Short mmCIF file of C-alpha atoms and ligand atoms in Angstrom, two decimals:
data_model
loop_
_atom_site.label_atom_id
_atom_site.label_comp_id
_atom_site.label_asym_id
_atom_site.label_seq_id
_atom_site.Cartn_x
_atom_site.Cartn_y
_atom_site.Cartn_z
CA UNK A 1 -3.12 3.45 3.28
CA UNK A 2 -1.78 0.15 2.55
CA UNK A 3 -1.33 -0.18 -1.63
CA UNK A 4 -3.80 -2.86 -2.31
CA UNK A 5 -6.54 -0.89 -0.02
CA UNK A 6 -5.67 2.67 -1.87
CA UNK A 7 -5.60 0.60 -4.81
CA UNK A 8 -9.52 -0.53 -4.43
CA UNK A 9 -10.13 3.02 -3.20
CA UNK A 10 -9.53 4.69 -6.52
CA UNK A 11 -11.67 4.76 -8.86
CA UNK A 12 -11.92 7.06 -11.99
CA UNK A 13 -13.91 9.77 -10.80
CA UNK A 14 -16.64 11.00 -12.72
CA UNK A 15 -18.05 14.29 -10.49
CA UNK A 16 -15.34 16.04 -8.35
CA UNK A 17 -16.09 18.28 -5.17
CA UNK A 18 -15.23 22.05 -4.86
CA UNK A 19 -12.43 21.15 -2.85
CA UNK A 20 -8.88 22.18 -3.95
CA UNK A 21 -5.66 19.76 -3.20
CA UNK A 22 -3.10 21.84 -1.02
CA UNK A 23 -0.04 23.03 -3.09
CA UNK A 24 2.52 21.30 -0.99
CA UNK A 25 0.81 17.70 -2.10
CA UNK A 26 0.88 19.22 -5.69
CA UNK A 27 4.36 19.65 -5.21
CA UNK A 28 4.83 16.18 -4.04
CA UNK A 29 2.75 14.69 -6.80
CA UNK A 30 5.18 16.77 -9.21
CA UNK A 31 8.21 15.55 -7.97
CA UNK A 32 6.48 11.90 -7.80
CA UNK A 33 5.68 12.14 -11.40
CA UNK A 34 9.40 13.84 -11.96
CA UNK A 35 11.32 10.70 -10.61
CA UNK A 36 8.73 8.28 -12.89
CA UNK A 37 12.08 5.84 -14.94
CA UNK A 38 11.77 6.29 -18.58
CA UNK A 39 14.19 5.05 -21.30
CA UNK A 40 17.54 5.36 -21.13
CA UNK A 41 16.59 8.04 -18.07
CA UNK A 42 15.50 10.60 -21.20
CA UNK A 43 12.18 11.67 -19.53
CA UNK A 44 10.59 12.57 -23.62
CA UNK A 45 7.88 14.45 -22.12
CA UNK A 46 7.19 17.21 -19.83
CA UNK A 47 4.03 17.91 -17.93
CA UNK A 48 1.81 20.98 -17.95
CA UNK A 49 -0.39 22.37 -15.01
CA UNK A 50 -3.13 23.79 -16.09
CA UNK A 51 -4.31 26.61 -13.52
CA UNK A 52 -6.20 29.28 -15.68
CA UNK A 53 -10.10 28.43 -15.70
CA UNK A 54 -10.43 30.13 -18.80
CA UNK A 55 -8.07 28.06 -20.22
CA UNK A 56 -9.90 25.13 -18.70
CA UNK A 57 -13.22 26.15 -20.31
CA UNK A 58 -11.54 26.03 -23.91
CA UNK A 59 -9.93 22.42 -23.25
CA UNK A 60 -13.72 21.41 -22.13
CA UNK A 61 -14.01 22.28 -26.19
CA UNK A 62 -11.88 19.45 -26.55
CA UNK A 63 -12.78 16.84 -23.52
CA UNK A 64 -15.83 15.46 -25.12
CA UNK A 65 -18.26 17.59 -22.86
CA UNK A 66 -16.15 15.89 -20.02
CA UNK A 67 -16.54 18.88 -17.44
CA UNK A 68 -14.09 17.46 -14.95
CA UNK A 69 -11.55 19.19 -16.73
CA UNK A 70 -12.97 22.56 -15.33
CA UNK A 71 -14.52 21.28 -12.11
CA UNK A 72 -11.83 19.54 -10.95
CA UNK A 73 -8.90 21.00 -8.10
CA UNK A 74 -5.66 20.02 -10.49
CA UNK A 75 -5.83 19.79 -14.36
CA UNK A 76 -2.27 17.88 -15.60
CA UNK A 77 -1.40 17.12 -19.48
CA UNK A 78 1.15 14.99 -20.52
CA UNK A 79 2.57 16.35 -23.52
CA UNK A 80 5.84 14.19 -25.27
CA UNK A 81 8.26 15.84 -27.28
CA UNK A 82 8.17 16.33 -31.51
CA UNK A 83 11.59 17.81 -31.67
CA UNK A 84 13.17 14.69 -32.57
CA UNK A 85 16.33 12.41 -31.08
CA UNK A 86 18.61 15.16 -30.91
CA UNK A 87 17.13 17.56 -28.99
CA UNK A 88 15.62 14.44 -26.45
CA UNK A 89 19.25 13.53 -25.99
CA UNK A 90 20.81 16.76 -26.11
CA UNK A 91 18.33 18.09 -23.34
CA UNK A 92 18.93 15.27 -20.95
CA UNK A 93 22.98 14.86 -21.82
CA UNK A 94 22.71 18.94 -20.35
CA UNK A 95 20.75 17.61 -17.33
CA UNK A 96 23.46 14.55 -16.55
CA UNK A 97 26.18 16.78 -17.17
CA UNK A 98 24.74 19.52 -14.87
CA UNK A 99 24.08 17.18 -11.73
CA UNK A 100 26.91 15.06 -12.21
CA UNK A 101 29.29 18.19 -12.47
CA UNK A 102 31.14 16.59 -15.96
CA UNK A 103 31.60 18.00 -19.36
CA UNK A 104 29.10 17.64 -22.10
CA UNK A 105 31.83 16.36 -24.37
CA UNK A 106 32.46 13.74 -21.85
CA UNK A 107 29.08 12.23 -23.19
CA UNK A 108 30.40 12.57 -26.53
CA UNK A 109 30.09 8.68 -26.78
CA UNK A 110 26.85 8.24 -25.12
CA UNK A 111 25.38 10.41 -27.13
CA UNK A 112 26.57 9.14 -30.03
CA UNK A 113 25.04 5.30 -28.97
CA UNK A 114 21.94 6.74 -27.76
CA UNK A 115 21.23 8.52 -31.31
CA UNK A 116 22.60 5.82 -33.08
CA UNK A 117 20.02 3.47 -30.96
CA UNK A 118 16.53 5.40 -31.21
CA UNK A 119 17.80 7.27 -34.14
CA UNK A 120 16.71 4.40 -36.57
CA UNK A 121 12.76 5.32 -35.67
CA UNK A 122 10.84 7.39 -37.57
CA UNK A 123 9.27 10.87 -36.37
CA UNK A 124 6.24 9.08 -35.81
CA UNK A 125 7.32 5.88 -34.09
CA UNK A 126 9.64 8.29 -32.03
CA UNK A 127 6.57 10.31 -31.25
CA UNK A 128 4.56 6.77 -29.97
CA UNK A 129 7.79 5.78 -27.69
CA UNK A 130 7.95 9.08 -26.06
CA UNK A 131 3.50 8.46 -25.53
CA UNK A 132 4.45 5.30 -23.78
CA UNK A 133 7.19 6.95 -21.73
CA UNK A 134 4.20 9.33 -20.39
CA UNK A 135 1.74 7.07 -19.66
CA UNK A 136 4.42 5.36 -17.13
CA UNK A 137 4.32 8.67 -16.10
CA UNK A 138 0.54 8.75 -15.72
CA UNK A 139 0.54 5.27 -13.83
CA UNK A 140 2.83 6.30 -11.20
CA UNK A 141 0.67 9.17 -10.95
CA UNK A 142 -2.58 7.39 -10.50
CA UNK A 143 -1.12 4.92 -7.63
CA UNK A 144 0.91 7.95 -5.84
CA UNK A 145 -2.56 9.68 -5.85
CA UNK A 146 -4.28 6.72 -4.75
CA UNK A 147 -2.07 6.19 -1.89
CA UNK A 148 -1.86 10.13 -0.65
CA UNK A 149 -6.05 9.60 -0.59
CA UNK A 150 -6.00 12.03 -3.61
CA UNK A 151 -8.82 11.50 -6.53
CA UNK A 152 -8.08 11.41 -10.32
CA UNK A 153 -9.48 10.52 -13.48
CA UNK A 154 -6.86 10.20 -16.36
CA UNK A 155 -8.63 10.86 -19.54
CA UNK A 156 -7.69 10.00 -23.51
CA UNK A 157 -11.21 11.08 -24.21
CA UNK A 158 -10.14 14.36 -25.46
CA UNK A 159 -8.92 15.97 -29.02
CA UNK A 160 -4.93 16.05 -28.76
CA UNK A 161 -5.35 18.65 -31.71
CA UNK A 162 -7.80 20.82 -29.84
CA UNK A 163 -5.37 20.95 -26.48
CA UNK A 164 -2.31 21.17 -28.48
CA UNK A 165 -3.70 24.57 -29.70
CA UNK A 166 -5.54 25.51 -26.59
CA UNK A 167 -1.89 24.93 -24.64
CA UNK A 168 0.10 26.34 -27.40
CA UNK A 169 1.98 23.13 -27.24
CA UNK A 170 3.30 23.00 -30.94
CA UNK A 171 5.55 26.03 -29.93
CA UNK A 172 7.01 24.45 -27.31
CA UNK A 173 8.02 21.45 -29.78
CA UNK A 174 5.54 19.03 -27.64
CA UNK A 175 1.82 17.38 -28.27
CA UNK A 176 -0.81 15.85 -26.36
CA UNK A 177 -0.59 12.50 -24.86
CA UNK A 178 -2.89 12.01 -21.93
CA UNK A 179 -4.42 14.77 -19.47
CA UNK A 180 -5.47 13.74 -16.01
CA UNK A 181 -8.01 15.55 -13.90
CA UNK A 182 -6.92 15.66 -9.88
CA UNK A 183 -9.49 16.48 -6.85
CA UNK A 184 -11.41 15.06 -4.27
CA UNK A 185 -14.60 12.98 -5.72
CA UNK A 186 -18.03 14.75 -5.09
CA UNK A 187 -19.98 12.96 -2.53
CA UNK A 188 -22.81 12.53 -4.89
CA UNK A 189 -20.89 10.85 -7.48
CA UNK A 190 -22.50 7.49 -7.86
CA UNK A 191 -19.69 5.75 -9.79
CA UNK A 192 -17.74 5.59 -6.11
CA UNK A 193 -20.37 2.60 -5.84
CA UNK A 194 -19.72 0.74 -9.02
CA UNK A 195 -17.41 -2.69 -8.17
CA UNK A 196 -14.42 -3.04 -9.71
CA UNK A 197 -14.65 -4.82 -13.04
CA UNK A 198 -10.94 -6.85 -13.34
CA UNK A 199 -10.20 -10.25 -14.66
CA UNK A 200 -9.64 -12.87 -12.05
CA UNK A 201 -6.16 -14.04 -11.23
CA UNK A 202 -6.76 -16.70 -13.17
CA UNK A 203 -7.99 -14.90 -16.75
CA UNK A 204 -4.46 -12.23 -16.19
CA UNK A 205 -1.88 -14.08 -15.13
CA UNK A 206 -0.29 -16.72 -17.44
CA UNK A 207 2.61 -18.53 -16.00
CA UNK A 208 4.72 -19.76 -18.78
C1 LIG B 301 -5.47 6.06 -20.32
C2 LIG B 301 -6.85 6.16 -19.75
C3 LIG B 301 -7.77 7.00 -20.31
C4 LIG B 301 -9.04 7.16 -19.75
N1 LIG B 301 -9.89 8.10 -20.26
C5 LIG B 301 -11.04 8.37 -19.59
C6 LIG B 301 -11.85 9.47 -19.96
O1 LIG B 301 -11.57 10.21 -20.91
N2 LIG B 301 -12.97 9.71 -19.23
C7 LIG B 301 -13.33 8.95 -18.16
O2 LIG B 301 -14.34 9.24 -17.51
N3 LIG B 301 -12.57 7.88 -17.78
C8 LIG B 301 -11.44 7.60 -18.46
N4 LIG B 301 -10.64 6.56 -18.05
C9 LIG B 301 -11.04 5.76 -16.88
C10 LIG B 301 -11.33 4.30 -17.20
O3 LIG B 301 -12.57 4.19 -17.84
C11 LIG B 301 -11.26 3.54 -15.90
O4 LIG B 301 -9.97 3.67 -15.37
C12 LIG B 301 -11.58 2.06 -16.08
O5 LIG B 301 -12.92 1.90 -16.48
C13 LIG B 301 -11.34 1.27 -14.81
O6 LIG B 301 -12.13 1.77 -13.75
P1 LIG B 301 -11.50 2.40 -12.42
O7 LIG B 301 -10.33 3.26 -12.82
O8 LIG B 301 -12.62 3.23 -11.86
O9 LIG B 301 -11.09 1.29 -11.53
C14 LIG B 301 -9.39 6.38 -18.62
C15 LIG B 301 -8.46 5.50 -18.07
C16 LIG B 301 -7.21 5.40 -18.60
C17 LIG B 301 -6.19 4.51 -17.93
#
């Protein structure tokens, strides 16, 4: 599909089919989502699959009665890093180091600029860049689904708390951000009719 027409395709689906995605799109939409840019290349996030129903049916807990998260083919969370600027940096100076075939302590300097640079946030404002970092993340992923004819619904309505201890995220020094639900939409789901409700050109677009 052209972008603009998989673009008005997508919708947010409310009511997904039984119909599961094939695994070797899911490993395209993985790798998609893998090469999303983030600051300074750092990636602050990491995304987990969530297979297990069981697991699905205590995140519903959690979704705001939302049952897509159990009915639909894929279930994705974004969940961003609370370990702090060292460990970010540290984690990705290991990946640069690795493909690029250099020492760490070649990075020395980097390293040094890229804690001195994000190291003046706090935990907390730390914790809201790396939630911006995934939701670029979550964008690419809604327009590489759109265009591979694959349904979604990204969804904040749901307790971060409630799927950080569902996921046992805290132990893998990472909250919620966003989760997105992946599928193919129900034929009986009667938001597929609803127009799209955008500003015009004219109300979005300020040319200064
Ligand atoms: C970050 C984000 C969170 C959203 N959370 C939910 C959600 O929890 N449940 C839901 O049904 N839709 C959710 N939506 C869908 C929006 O309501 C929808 O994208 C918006 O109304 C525009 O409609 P469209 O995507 O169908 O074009 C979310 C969208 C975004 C981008």
């Amino acid at each position: 599909m052209k972008l603009l027409d998989a673009l008005n395709w997508r919708y947010a689906v409310k009511q997904f089919s039984d119909e599961i995605i094939p695994d070797v799109v899911i490993t395209d939409l993985v790798r998609a989502m893998s090469l999303t840019p983030s600051c300074y290349g750092l990636q602050p996030y990491q995304l987990i699959q969530v297979n297990d129903r069981a697991v699905r049916q205590q995140l519903l807990d959690h979704a705001w009665g939302q049952n897509k998260v159990v009915d639909c083919s894929h279930l994705f969370v974004f969940g961003v890093s609370t370990k702090g600027i060292e460990s970010i940096v540290d984690r990705y100076l290991a990946q640069q180091a690795h493909i690029n075939s250099e020492l760490i302590t070649e990075l020395d300097g980097f390293r040094a600029y890229l804690i001195k640079t994000l190291g003046g946030k706090s935990n907390a404002q730390l914790i809201e860049w790396a939630h911006r970092q995934a939701y670029i993340a979550l964008g690419n992923l809604l327009t590489s689904t759109a265009v591979m004819n694959i349904d979604t619904c990204p969804m904040e309505g749901i307790d971060p708390a409630g799927f950080d201890q569902v996921l046992g995220l805290s132990a893998m020094g990472l909250t919620t951000s966003v989760a997105c639900t992946l599928g193919y939409r129900s034929v009986d789901d009667k938001q597929a009719l609803k127009p799209k409700i955008r500003f015009a050109k004219h109300d979005f677009l300020r040319v200064v």
